[in-house]
mmCIF file of C-alpha atoms in Angstrom:
data_model
loop_
_atom_site.group_PDB
_atom_site.id
_atom_site.type_symbol
_atom_site.label_atom_id
_atom_site.label_comp_id
_atom_site.label_asym_id
_atom_site.label_seq_id
_atom_site.Cartn_x
_atom_site.Cartn_y
_atom_site.Cartn_z
ATOM 1 C CA UNK A 30 0.000 0.000 0.000
ATOM 2 C CA UNK A 31 2.823 2.464 0.687
ATOM 3 C CA UNK A 32 3.791 2.078 -2.966
ATOM 4 C CA UNK A 33 0.889 4.471 -3.617
ATOM 5 C CA UNK A 34 2.590 7.152 -1.480
ATOM 6 C CA UNK A 35 5.940 6.468 -3.090
ATOM 7 C CA UNK A 36 4.340 6.973 -6.519
ATOM 8 C CA UNK A 37 2.821 10.231 -5.306
ATOM 9 C CA UNK A 38 6.295 11.332 -4.212
ATOM 10 C CA UNK A 39 7.712 10.352 -7.591
ATOM 11 C CA UNK A 40 5.066 12.380 -9.422
ATOM 12 C CA UNK A 41 5.627 15.362 -7.086
ATOM 13 C CA UNK A 42 9.390 15.271 -7.691
ATOM 14 C CA UNK A 43 8.806 15.016 -11.433
ATOM 15 C CA UNK A 44 6.460 18.018 -11.296
ATOM 16 C CA UNK A 45 9.089 20.010 -9.365
ATOM 17 C CA UNK A 46 11.673 19.132 -11.984
ATOM 18 C CA UNK A 47 9.286 20.036 -14.822
ATOM 19 C CA UNK A 48 8.938 23.475 -13.279
ATOM 20 C CA UNK A 49 12.692 23.866 -12.775
ATOM 21 C CA UNK A 50 13.858 22.415 -16.048
ATOM 22 C CA UNK A 51 11.051 23.371 -18.369
ATOM 23 C CA UNK A 52 9.539 20.207 -19.752
ATOM 24 C CA UNK A 53 5.882 19.384 -20.091
ATOM 25 C CA UNK A 54 5.718 15.646 -20.619
ATOM 26 C CA UNK A 55 7.563 12.635 -19.299
ATOM 27 C CA UNK A 56 7.997 9.511 -21.367
ATOM 28 C CA UNK A 57 10.139 7.414 -19.082
ATOM 29 C CA UNK A 58 11.007 7.453 -15.381
ATOM 30 C CA UNK A 59 14.080 5.469 -14.369
ATOM 31 C CA UNK A 60 14.033 4.288 -10.780
ATOM 32 C CA UNK A 61 16.552 2.437 -8.684
ATOM 33 C CA UNK A 62 14.931 0.184 -6.063
ATOM 34 C CA UNK A 63 16.987 -1.884 -3.658
ATOM 35 C CA UNK A 64 16.161 -5.493 -2.899
ATOM 36 C CA UNK A 65 16.157 -4.733 0.836
ATOM 37 C CA UNK A 66 13.862 -1.705 0.570
ATOM 38 C CA UNK A 67 10.279 -2.455 1.486
ATOM 39 C CA UNK A 68 9.048 -1.872 -2.061
ATOM 40 C CA UNK A 69 7.307 -4.310 -4.348
ATOM 41 C CA UNK A 70 8.008 -3.466 -7.977
ATOM 42 C CA UNK A 71 4.721 -4.967 -9.078
ATOM 43 C CA UNK A 72 2.725 -2.878 -6.604
ATOM 44 C CA UNK A 73 4.728 0.203 -7.567
ATOM 45 C CA UNK A 74 3.892 -0.130 -11.262
ATOM 46 C CA UNK A 75 0.265 -0.891 -10.461
ATOM 47 C CA UNK A 76 -0.062 2.177 -8.218
ATOM 48 C CA UNK A 77 1.800 4.391 -10.659
ATOM 49 C CA UNK A 78 -0.864 4.119 -13.368
ATOM 50 C CA UNK A 79 -3.516 5.312 -10.928
ATOM 51 C CA UNK A 80 -1.405 8.089 -9.386
ATOM 52 C CA UNK A 81 0.015 9.476 -12.655
ATOM 53 C CA UNK A 82 -3.386 9.802 -14.323
ATOM 54 C CA UNK A 83 -4.056 13.404 -15.305
ATOM 55 C CA UNK A 84 -0.467 14.505 -14.647
ATOM 56 C CA UNK A 85 2.446 15.179 -16.979
ATOM 57 C CA UNK A 86 3.662 11.665 -16.158
ATOM 58 C CA UNK A 87 0.446 10.004 -17.322
ATOM 59 C CA UNK A 88 2.016 8.387 -20.370
ATOM 60 C CA UNK A 89 5.345 7.646 -18.722
ATOM 61 C CA UNK A 90 6.854 4.207 -18.604
ATOM 62 C CA UNK A 91 8.278 3.216 -15.234
ATOM 63 C CA UNK A 92 11.663 1.507 -15.601
ATOM 64 C CA UNK A 93 12.804 -0.113 -12.390
ATOM 65 C CA UNK A 94 16.439 -1.038 -11.940
ATOM 66 C CA UNK A 95 16.701 -3.499 -9.054
ATOM 67 C CA UNK A 96 19.765 -3.080 -6.865
ATOM 68 C CA UNK A 97 20.985 -6.300 -5.288
ATOM 69 C CA UNK A 98 21.429 -6.448 -1.523
ATOM 70 C CA UNK A 99 25.066 -6.413 -0.434
ATOM 71 C CA UNK A 100 26.287 -6.841 3.125
ATOM 72 C CA UNK A 101 29.680 -6.679 4.801
ATOM 73 C CA UNK A 102 30.670 -9.597 6.975
ATOM 74 C CA UNK A 103 33.044 -8.348 9.633
ATOM 75 C CA UNK A 104 34.173 -11.919 10.396
ATOM 76 C CA UNK A 105 35.140 -12.831 6.807
ATOM 77 C CA UNK A 106 36.071 -9.241 5.967
ATOM 78 C CA UNK A 107 34.262 -9.477 2.662
ATOM 79 C CA UNK A 108 31.077 -8.445 0.881
ATOM 80 C CA UNK A 109 28.326 -11.013 0.523
ATOM 81 C CA UNK A 110 24.893 -11.088 -1.086
ATOM 82 C CA UNK A 111 21.820 -10.348 1.072
ATOM 83 C CA UNK A 112 18.136 -10.965 0.429
ATOM 84 C CA UNK A 113 16.779 -10.080 3.879
ATOM 85 C CA UNK A 114 17.738 -7.721 6.677
ATOM 86 C CA UNK A 115 18.381 -10.681 8.961
ATOM 87 C CA UNK A 116 20.509 -12.723 6.568
ATOM 88 C CA UNK A 117 23.658 -14.245 7.995
ATOM 89 C CA UNK A 118 26.940 -14.535 6.106
ATOM 90 C CA UNK A 119 26.583 -17.449 3.662
ATOM 91 C CA UNK A 120 30.266 -18.282 4.186
ATOM 92 C CA UNK A 121 30.598 -18.400 7.977
ATOM 93 C CA UNK A 122 27.083 -17.866 9.383
ATOM 94 C CA UNK A 123 28.001 -14.648 11.200
ATOM 95 C CA UNK A 124 25.397 -11.931 11.658
ATOM 96 C CA UNK A 125 24.517 -9.076 11.658
ATOM 97 C CA UNK A 126 25.880 -8.039 8.306
ATOM 98 C CA UNK A 127 26.431 -4.345 7.638
ATOM 99 C CA UNK A 128 24.232 -3.320 4.741
ATOM 100 C CA UNK A 129 26.289 -1.826 1.928
ATOM 101 C CA UNK A 130 23.650 -1.732 -0.831
ATOM 102 C CA UNK A 131 20.056 -2.710 -1.431
ATOM 103 C CA UNK A 132 18.105 -0.057 0.499
ATOM 104 C CA UNK A 133 17.927 2.403 -2.432
ATOM 105 C CA UNK A 134 14.697 4.114 -3.443
ATOM 106 C CA UNK A 135 15.804 6.701 -5.963
ATOM 107 C CA UNK A 136 14.737 8.454 -9.126
ATOM 108 C CA UNK A 137 17.754 8.248 -11.407
ATOM 109 C CA UNK A 138 16.662 9.985 -14.583
ATOM 110 C CA UNK A 139 13.749 11.081 -16.704
ATOM 111 C CA UNK A 140 13.198 10.978 -20.409
ATOM 112 C CA UNK A 141 11.238 14.118 -21.150
ATOM 113 C CA UNK A 142 9.742 16.113 -23.989
ATOM 114 C CA UNK B 28 -4.158 21.128 -3.796
ATOM 115 C CA UNK B 29 -2.707 23.259 -1.027
ATOM 116 C CA UNK B 30 -0.726 26.041 -2.677
ATOM 117 C CA UNK B 31 1.619 26.580 0.254
ATOM 118 C CA UNK B 32 3.097 23.144 0.566
ATOM 119 C CA UNK B 33 1.474 21.191 -2.253
ATOM 120 C CA UNK B 34 -0.472 18.729 -0.133
ATOM 121 C CA UNK B 35 -3.271 17.047 -2.055
ATOM 122 C CA UNK B 36 -6.892 17.471 -1.089
ATOM 123 C CA UNK B 37 -8.412 14.503 0.673
ATOM 124 C CA UNK B 38 -4.997 13.137 1.603
ATOM 125 C CA UNK B 39 -5.250 14.307 5.146
ATOM 126 C CA UNK B 40 -8.263 15.411 7.091
ATOM 127 C CA UNK B 41 -7.465 17.362 10.151
ATOM 128 C CA UNK B 42 -9.173 19.718 12.472
ATOM 129 C CA UNK B 43 -8.265 23.351 11.958
ATOM 130 C CA UNK B 44 -5.971 22.675 9.056
ATOM 131 C CA UNK B 45 -4.246 25.983 8.444
ATOM 132 C CA UNK B 46 -1.147 27.290 6.775
ATOM 133 C CA UNK B 47 0.405 30.082 8.730
ATOM 134 C CA UNK B 48 4.068 30.825 8.277
ATOM 135 C CA UNK B 49 5.049 28.328 10.899
ATOM 136 C CA UNK B 50 7.844 28.279 13.386
ATOM 137 C CA UNK B 51 9.557 25.094 12.420
ATOM 138 C CA UNK B 52 10.094 26.004 8.835
ATOM 139 C CA UNK B 53 7.601 23.446 7.625
ATOM 140 C CA UNK B 54 6.621 24.043 4.046
ATOM 141 C CA UNK B 55 9.180 26.735 3.364
ATOM 142 C CA UNK B 56 11.778 24.447 1.888
ATOM 143 C CA UNK B 57 12.333 24.477 -1.789
ATOM 144 C CA UNK B 58 14.111 21.885 -3.785
ATOM 145 C CA UNK B 59 17.677 22.700 -4.593
ATOM 146 C CA UNK B 60 18.216 20.759 -7.702
ATOM 147 C CA UNK B 61 21.464 19.069 -8.530
ATOM 148 C CA UNK B 62 20.029 17.928 -11.791
ATOM 149 C CA UNK B 63 21.684 18.694 -15.051
ATOM 150 C CA UNK B 64 20.533 18.236 -18.606
ATOM 151 C CA UNK B 65 21.741 15.614 -20.960
ATOM 152 C CA UNK B 66 20.260 16.823 -24.197
ATOM 153 C CA UNK B 67 21.546 14.274 -26.596
ATOM 154 C CA UNK B 68 19.618 15.779 -29.480
ATOM 155 C CA UNK B 69 18.836 12.280 -30.593
ATOM 156 C CA UNK B 70 15.249 11.742 -29.687
ATOM 157 C CA UNK B 71 12.979 9.210 -31.217
ATOM 158 C CA UNK B 72 12.612 11.397 -34.272
ATOM 159 C CA UNK B 73 16.345 11.672 -34.798
ATOM 160 C CA UNK B 74 15.751 15.156 -36.166
ATOM 161 C CA UNK B 75 13.229 17.936 -35.911
ATOM 162 C CA UNK B 76 10.371 16.655 -37.980
ATOM 163 C CA UNK B 77 6.914 18.201 -37.898
ATOM 164 C CA UNK B 78 4.582 16.080 -35.795
ATOM 165 C CA UNK B 79 7.407 14.265 -34.002
ATOM 166 C CA UNK B 80 9.027 15.495 -30.846
ATOM 167 C CA UNK B 81 12.542 15.328 -29.482
ATOM 168 C CA UNK B 82 13.053 13.733 -26.121
ATOM 169 C CA UNK B 83 15.935 14.298 -23.760
ATOM 170 C CA UNK B 84 17.246 12.614 -20.647
ATOM 171 C CA UNK B 85 17.285 14.550 -17.392
ATOM 172 C CA UNK B 86 19.418 13.123 -14.597
ATOM 173 C CA UNK B 87 17.679 13.600 -11.255
ATOM 174 C CA UNK B 88 19.394 11.406 -8.666
ATOM 175 C CA UNK B 89 16.871 12.079 -5.932
ATOM 176 C CA UNK B 90 15.684 9.848 -3.152
ATOM 177 C CA UNK B 91 11.992 9.112 -3.649
ATOM 178 C CA UNK B 92 11.423 9.931 0.003
ATOM 179 C CA UNK B 93 13.509 13.134 -0.133
ATOM 180 C CA UNK B 94 10.447 15.328 0.260
ATOM 181 C CA UNK B 95 9.236 13.392 3.297
ATOM 182 C CA UNK B 96 12.752 13.473 4.715
ATOM 183 C CA UNK B 97 12.933 17.268 4.357
ATOM 184 C CA UNK B 98 9.712 17.597 6.355
ATOM 185 C CA UNK B 99 11.054 15.069 8.888
ATOM 186 C CA UNK B 100 14.212 17.166 9.317
ATOM 187 C CA UNK B 101 12.071 20.260 9.938
ATOM 188 C CA UNK B 102 10.048 18.338 12.544
ATOM 189 C CA UNK B 103 13.231 17.056 14.179
ATOM 190 C CA UNK B 104 14.561 20.606 14.404
ATOM 191 C CA UNK B 105 11.257 21.717 15.957
ATOM 192 C CA UNK B 106 11.526 18.971 18.611
ATOM 193 C CA UNK B 107 15.209 19.561 19.276
ATOM 194 C CA UNK B 108 14.819 23.323 19.744
ATOM 195 C CA UNK B 109 12.119 22.712 22.353
ATOM 196 C CA UNK B 110 13.596 19.674 24.068
ATOM 197 C CA UNK B 111 10.523 17.631 23.090
ATOM 198 C CA UNK B 112 10.802 13.858 23.056
ATOM 199 C CA UNK B 113 8.826 12.563 20.066
ATOM 200 C CA UNK B 114 8.101 8.843 19.812
ATOM 201 C CA UNK B 115 6.577 7.064 16.831
ATOM 202 C CA UNK B 116 4.469 4.150 18.103
ATOM 203 C CA UNK B 117 4.004 1.476 15.468
ATOM 204 C CA UNK B 118 2.280 -1.907 15.547
ATOM 205 C CA UNK B 119 -0.363 -4.002 13.873
ATOM 206 C CA UNK B 120 -3.990 -3.098 14.683
ATOM 207 C CA UNK B 121 -5.163 -4.300 18.096
ATOM 208 C CA UNK B 122 -1.786 -4.601 19.818
ATOM 209 C CA UNK B 123 -2.936 -2.239 22.571
ATOM 210 C CA UNK B 124 -1.229 1.028 21.593
ATOM 211 C CA UNK B 125 -4.049 3.280 22.743
ATOM 212 C CA UNK B 126 -4.462 1.394 26.027
ATOM 213 C CA UNK B 127 -0.709 1.638 26.603
ATOM 214 C CA UNK B 128 -0.984 5.383 25.970
ATOM 215 C CA UNK B 129 -3.899 5.987 28.323
ATOM 216 C CA UNK B 130 -2.247 3.900 31.058
ATOM 217 C CA UNK B 131 1.047 5.729 30.533
ATOM 218 C CA UNK B 132 -0.679 9.095 30.838
ATOM 219 C CA UNK B 133 -2.298 7.943 34.081
ATOM 220 C CA UNK B 134 0.956 6.596 35.501
ATOM 221 C CA UNK B 135 3.058 9.630 34.604
ATOM 222 C CA UNK B 136 0.486 11.973 36.099
ATOM 223 C CA UNK B 137 1.964 15.415 36.517
ATOM 224 C CA UNK B 138 5.544 14.188 36.021
ATOM 225 C CA UNK B 139 5.723 15.885 32.660
ATOM 226 C CA UNK B 140 3.558 17.436 30.008
ATOM 227 C CA UNK B 141 2.278 15.148 27.256
ATOM 228 C CA UNK B 142 0.613 15.528 23.878
ATOM 229 C CA UNK B 143 -0.631 12.885 21.457
ATOM 230 C CA UNK B 144 -1.054 12.678 17.693
ATOM 231 C CA UNK B 145 -3.386 9.859 16.691
ATOM 232 C CA UNK B 146 -3.254 8.376 13.217
ATOM 233 C CA UNK B 147 -6.081 6.214 11.866
ATOM 234 C CA UNK B 148 -7.671 5.769 8.482
ATOM 235 C CA UNK B 149 -11.029 6.846 9.859
ATOM 236 C CA UNK B 150 -12.762 8.037 13.064
ATOM 237 C CA UNK B 151 -11.526 10.197 15.904
ATOM 238 C CA UNK B 152 -12.304 7.538 18.543
ATOM 239 C CA UNK B 153 -8.683 7.208 19.673
ATOM 240 C CA UNK B 154 -8.094 10.951 20.046
ATOM 241 C CA UNK B 155 -11.315 11.130 22.091
ATOM 242 C CA UNK B 156 -10.072 8.320 24.349
ATOM 243 C CA UNK B 157 -6.869 10.284 24.915
ATOM 244 C CA UNK B 158 -8.671 13.594 25.516
ATOM 245 C CA UNK B 159 -10.763 11.927 28.230
ATOM 246 C CA UNK B 160 -7.546 11.594 30.224
ATOM 247 C CA UNK B 161 -7.089 15.369 30.026
ATOM 248 C CA UNK B 162 -4.171 15.222 27.603
ATOM 249 C CA UNK B 163 -4.197 17.241 24.390
ATOM 250 C CA UNK B 164 -4.660 15.121 21.270
ATOM 251 C CA UNK B 165 -4.993 15.700 17.552
ATOM 252 C CA UNK B 166 -6.497 13.084 15.270
ATOM 253 C CA UNK B 167 -5.178 12.640 11.747
ATOM 254 C CA UNK B 168 -7.389 10.602 9.420
ATOM 255 C CA UNK B 169 -5.259 9.347 6.586
ATOM 256 C CA UNK B 170 -8.250 8.280 4.486
ATOM 257 C CA UNK B 171 -6.845 6.008 1.832
ATOM 258 C CA UNK B 172 -3.347 6.283 3.341
ATOM 259 C CA UNK B 173 -1.824 3.446 5.304
ATOM 260 C CA UNK B 174 0.734 5.429 7.340
ATOM 261 C CA UNK B 175 1.506 8.882 8.695
ATOM 262 C CA UNK B 176 4.104 10.990 6.912
ATOM 263 C CA UNK B 177 6.273 13.850 8.122
ATOM 264 C CA UNK B 178 4.169 16.433 6.316
ATOM 265 C CA UNK B 179 1.023 15.427 8.223
ATOM 266 C CA UNK B 180 2.944 15.647 11.497
ATOM 267 C CA UNK B 181 4.127 19.188 10.629
ATOM 268 C CA UNK B 182 0.529 20.299 10.240
ATOM 269 C CA UNK B 183 -0.552 18.495 13.401
ATOM 270 C CA UNK B 184 2.179 20.353 15.331
ATOM 271 C CA UNK B 185 0.697 23.663 14.144
ATOM 272 C CA UNK B 186 -2.571 22.680 15.823
ATOM 273 C CA UNK B 187 -1.166 20.892 18.844
ATOM 274 C CA UNK B 188 1.683 23.247 19.799
ATOM 275 C CA UNK B 189 3.245 20.818 22.315
ATOM 276 C CA UNK B 190 4.887 22.455 25.332
ATOM 277 C CA UNK B 191 8.682 22.660 25.607
ATOM 278 C CA UNK B 192 10.259 19.599 27.275
ATOM 279 C CA UNK B 193 7.062 17.627 26.781
ATOM 280 C CA UNK B 194 6.578 14.060 25.626
ATOM 281 C CA UNK B 195 4.889 13.773 22.218
ATOM 282 C CA UNK B 196 3.462 10.359 21.410
ATOM 283 C CA UNK B 197 2.634 9.768 17.766
ATOM 284 C CA UNK B 198 0.381 6.743 17.420
ATOM 285 C CA UNK B 199 0.831 5.615 13.839
ATOM 286 C CA UNK B 200 -1.759 3.789 11.740
ATOM 287 C CA UNK B 201 -1.975 0.134 12.806
ATOM 288 C CA UNK B 202 0.210 -1.439 10.139
ATOM 289 C CA UNK B 203 3.495 -3.322 10.439
ATOM 290 C CA UNK B 204 4.628 -2.588 6.883
ATOM 291 C CA UNK B 205 4.190 0.925 5.548
ATOM 292 C CA UNK B 206 5.094 3.174 8.504
ATOM 293 C CA UNK B 207 8.597 1.641 8.573
ATOM 294 C CA UNK B 208 9.782 3.682 5.604
ATOM 295 C CA UNK B 209 8.473 7.079 6.676
ATOM 296 C CA UNK B 210 10.615 9.105 9.041
ATOM 297 C CA UNK B 211 8.433 11.527 11.005
ATOM 298 C CA UNK B 212 11.325 13.273 12.738
ATOM 299 C CA UNK B 213 10.878 11.175 15.880
ATOM 300 C CA UNK B 214 13.663 10.299 18.316
ATOM 301 C CA UNK B 215 12.692 6.615 18.364
ATOM 302 C CA UNK B 216 10.330 4.234 16.691
ATOM 303 C CA UNK B 217 8.738 2.024 19.335
ATOM 304 C CA UNK B 218 7.204 -1.173 17.988
ATOM 305 C CA UNK B 219 4.469 -2.757 20.086
ATOM 306 C CA UNK B 220 3.762 -6.446 19.727
ATOM 307 C CA UNK B 221 1.159 -8.301 21.763
ATOM 308 C CA UNK B 222 1.445 -11.908 22.862
ATOM 309 C CA UNK B 223 -1.834 -12.730 21.136
ATOM 310 C CA UNK B 224 0.017 -12.310 17.833
ATOM 311 C CA UNK B 225 2.591 -14.663 16.363
ATOM 312 C CA UNK B 226 6.089 -14.789 17.892
ATOM 313 C CA UNK B 227 7.583 -14.796 14.383
ATOM 314 C CA UNK B 228 6.253 -11.349 13.496
ATOM 315 C CA UNK B 229 9.744 -9.799 13.696
ATOM 316 C CA UNK B 230 10.806 -12.189 10.922
ATOM 317 C CA UNK B 231 7.621 -11.718 8.919
ATOM 318 C CA UNK B 232 7.832 -7.908 9.079
ATOM 319 C CA UNK B 233 11.583 -7.322 9.373
ATOM 320 C CA UNK B 234 11.573 -3.742 8.047
ATOM 321 C CA UNK B 235 9.596 -2.483 11.018
ATOM 322 C CA UNK B 236 11.599 -4.333 13.670
ATOM 323 C CA UNK B 237 14.796 -3.272 11.930
ATOM 324 C CA UNK B 238 13.729 0.387 12.103
ATOM 325 C CA UNK B 239 12.619 0.339 15.776
ATOM 326 C CA UNK B 240 14.821 1.109 18.792
ATOM 327 C CA UNK B 241 12.482 -0.458 21.334
ATOM 328 C CA UNK B 242 10.076 -3.372 21.236
ATOM 329 C CA UNK B 243 7.297 -3.414 23.814
ATOM 330 C CA UNK B 244 5.840 -6.872 24.287
ATOM 331 C CA UNK B 245 2.319 -6.104 25.476
ATOM 332 C CA UNK B 246 -0.528 -8.169 27.028
ATOM 333 C CA UNK B 247 1.964 -10.320 28.957
ATOM 334 C CA UNK B 248 -0.799 -11.056 31.500
ATOM 335 C CA UNK B 249 -2.289 -13.349 28.826
ATOM 336 C CA UNK B 250 0.847 -15.503 28.503
ATOM 337 C CA UNK B 251 -0.593 -18.407 30.547
ATOM 338 C CA UNK B 252 -3.470 -18.693 28.065
ATOM 339 C CA UNK B 253 -1.703 -18.427 24.716
ATOM 340 C CA UNK B 254 0.991 -20.436 22.942
ATOM 341 C CA UNK B 255 3.514 -17.637 22.612
ATOM 342 C CA UNK B 256 7.228 -18.303 23.042
ATOM 343 C CA UNK B 257 8.646 -15.102 24.534
ATOM 344 C CA UNK B 258 12.285 -16.176 24.207
ATOM 345 C CA UNK B 259 11.849 -17.144 20.551
ATOM 346 C CA UNK B 260 10.135 -13.815 19.841
ATOM 347 C CA UNK B 261 12.993 -11.857 21.457
ATOM 348 C CA UNK B 262 15.556 -13.918 19.527
ATOM 349 C CA UNK B 263 13.725 -13.181 16.256
ATOM 350 C CA UNK B 264 13.631 -9.460 17.039
ATOM 351 C CA UNK B 265 17.366 -9.431 17.848
ATOM 352 C CA UNK B 266 18.097 -11.385 14.695
ATOM 353 C CA UNK B 267 16.528 -8.595 12.627
ATOM 354 C CA UNK B 268 17.893 -5.824 14.842
ATOM 355 C CA UNK B 269 20.717 -6.782 17.239
ATOM 356 C CA UNK B 270 20.543 -3.465 19.129
ATOM 357 C CA UNK B 271 16.774 -3.455 19.768
ATOM 358 C CA UNK B 272 15.735 -3.049 23.425
ATOM 359 C CA UNK B 273 12.865 -5.171 24.673
ATOM 360 C CA UNK B 274 10.376 -4.491 27.475
ATOM 361 C CA UNK B 275 7.708 -6.954 28.581
ATOM 362 C CA UNK B 276 4.578 -5.546 30.132
ATOM 363 C CA UNK B 277 0.830 -5.538 30.425
ATOM 364 C CA UNK B 278 -0.776 -2.137 29.989
ATOM 365 C CA UNK B 279 -4.010 -3.555 31.443
ATOM 366 C CA UNK B 280 -2.646 -4.996 34.714
ATOM 367 C CA UNK B 281 0.300 -2.603 35.062
ATOM 368 C CA UNK B 282 2.849 -5.454 35.240
ATOM 369 C CA UNK B 283 6.171 -4.288 33.790
ATOM 370 C CA UNK B 284 4.998 -0.673 33.473
ATOM 371 C CA UNK B 285 7.671 0.815 35.817
ATOM 372 C CA UNK B 286 10.473 -0.178 33.397
ATOM 373 C CA UNK B 287 8.597 1.451 30.495
ATOM 374 C CA UNK B 288 8.108 4.645 32.508
ATOM 375 C CA UNK B 289 11.794 4.669 33.432
ATOM 376 C CA UNK B 290 12.747 4.242 29.765
ATOM 377 C CA UNK B 291 10.462 7.180 28.847
ATOM 378 C CA UNK B 292 11.961 9.399 31.529
ATOM 379 C CA UNK B 293 15.496 8.503 30.456
ATOM 380 C CA UNK B 294 14.716 9.144 26.778
ATOM 381 C CA UNK B 295 13.191 12.500 27.664
ATOM 382 C CA UNK B 296 16.298 13.432 29.623
ATOM 383 C CA UNK B 297 18.343 12.619 26.523
ATOM 384 C CA UNK B 298 16.087 14.856 24.403
ATOM 385 C CA UNK B 299 16.768 17.660 26.899
ATOM 386 C CA UNK B 300 20.530 17.133 26.694
ATOM 387 C CA UNK B 301 20.402 17.279 22.906
ATOM 388 C CA UNK B 302 18.498 20.546 23.162
ATOM 389 C CA UNK B 303 21.380 22.202 24.981
ATOM 390 C CA UNK B 304 24.010 21.266 22.390
ATOM 391 C CA UNK B 305 23.686 24.314 20.097
ATOM 392 C CA UNK B 306 23.970 26.695 23.037
ATOM 393 C CA UNK B 307 27.004 24.914 24.428
ATOM 394 C CA UNK B 308 28.689 25.104 21.067
ATOM 395 C CA UNK B 309 28.080 28.817 20.621
#
């Protein structure tokens, strides 16, 4: 459900940028969403259609770039893959891992007219 | 749409919603853009042809929650300047948040000033329950929304005007998912879990338990009647968040309440110490 609010934020940021940078239509919105962020890509795209209706982003395509979760194991002194906040090191079983990537929720770029 | 801060109509319904030039700078921030154009001049049309338009890429590099986070920073500054301890109480519906609040108000008595912001999708029942205790409360109805955001809190503060050095309890919408991502400017998220729920909730909803500083295990008086493994629950919570503090209590019987009250007093002291930092530095 919070994907609806995130989409509203995306549209607001796009509107701010339209005002600042002088464009009137958006064709593509490139997002970066981390695997460990609490965002479902499917729900995001579903909510976006509803939220963008009647705005300059109405016809925009949402392109989501998924960022893999990466954690630092202080026992192995190396980076390991993470799918959940509570994942242990797959090599030695140590936890907690320090999250290095995967919590992103960013707008990267827009393709505009 | 609100022309001062851009809030959408119907997003938030609040009593006495107004837009004065407020003290905590809420709504006066403007985006400072770091964006720059990449006009490649090679749109779909490839050239300027009548009826076809050029497109260009604009790099934005902005956090989706940046707007919420700006409002949260303004709220945090508001709290810090006044030595107010703000807590964001999160849980699933029915965990006993409002009962914990009313019992806490009763137990603290005159010890320090309190104010409450209640978040629910509909009704002002909870705010009315709080007001019956004599404490000031503002109800936010989020309507279709499933969480409170920092912008709503900024407006609620305009109405509530909590006293300096007071304790502000923000009771979020009952939901263990969405409120995790939205910083309200609070000092701590406090997650409340009742023993009538599953002991694996910290694993099922890790984002929330990861974001919280304190877990209150409520309704402990019911432990003899339910199959709830307290130790397993605490282990799950620590697995998701190794630094989380855990308090076990029953808001109804009062068992375990003294430790909660001590934690509140200590956290409020810390808020007061933080308040004095700018003056010490100057």
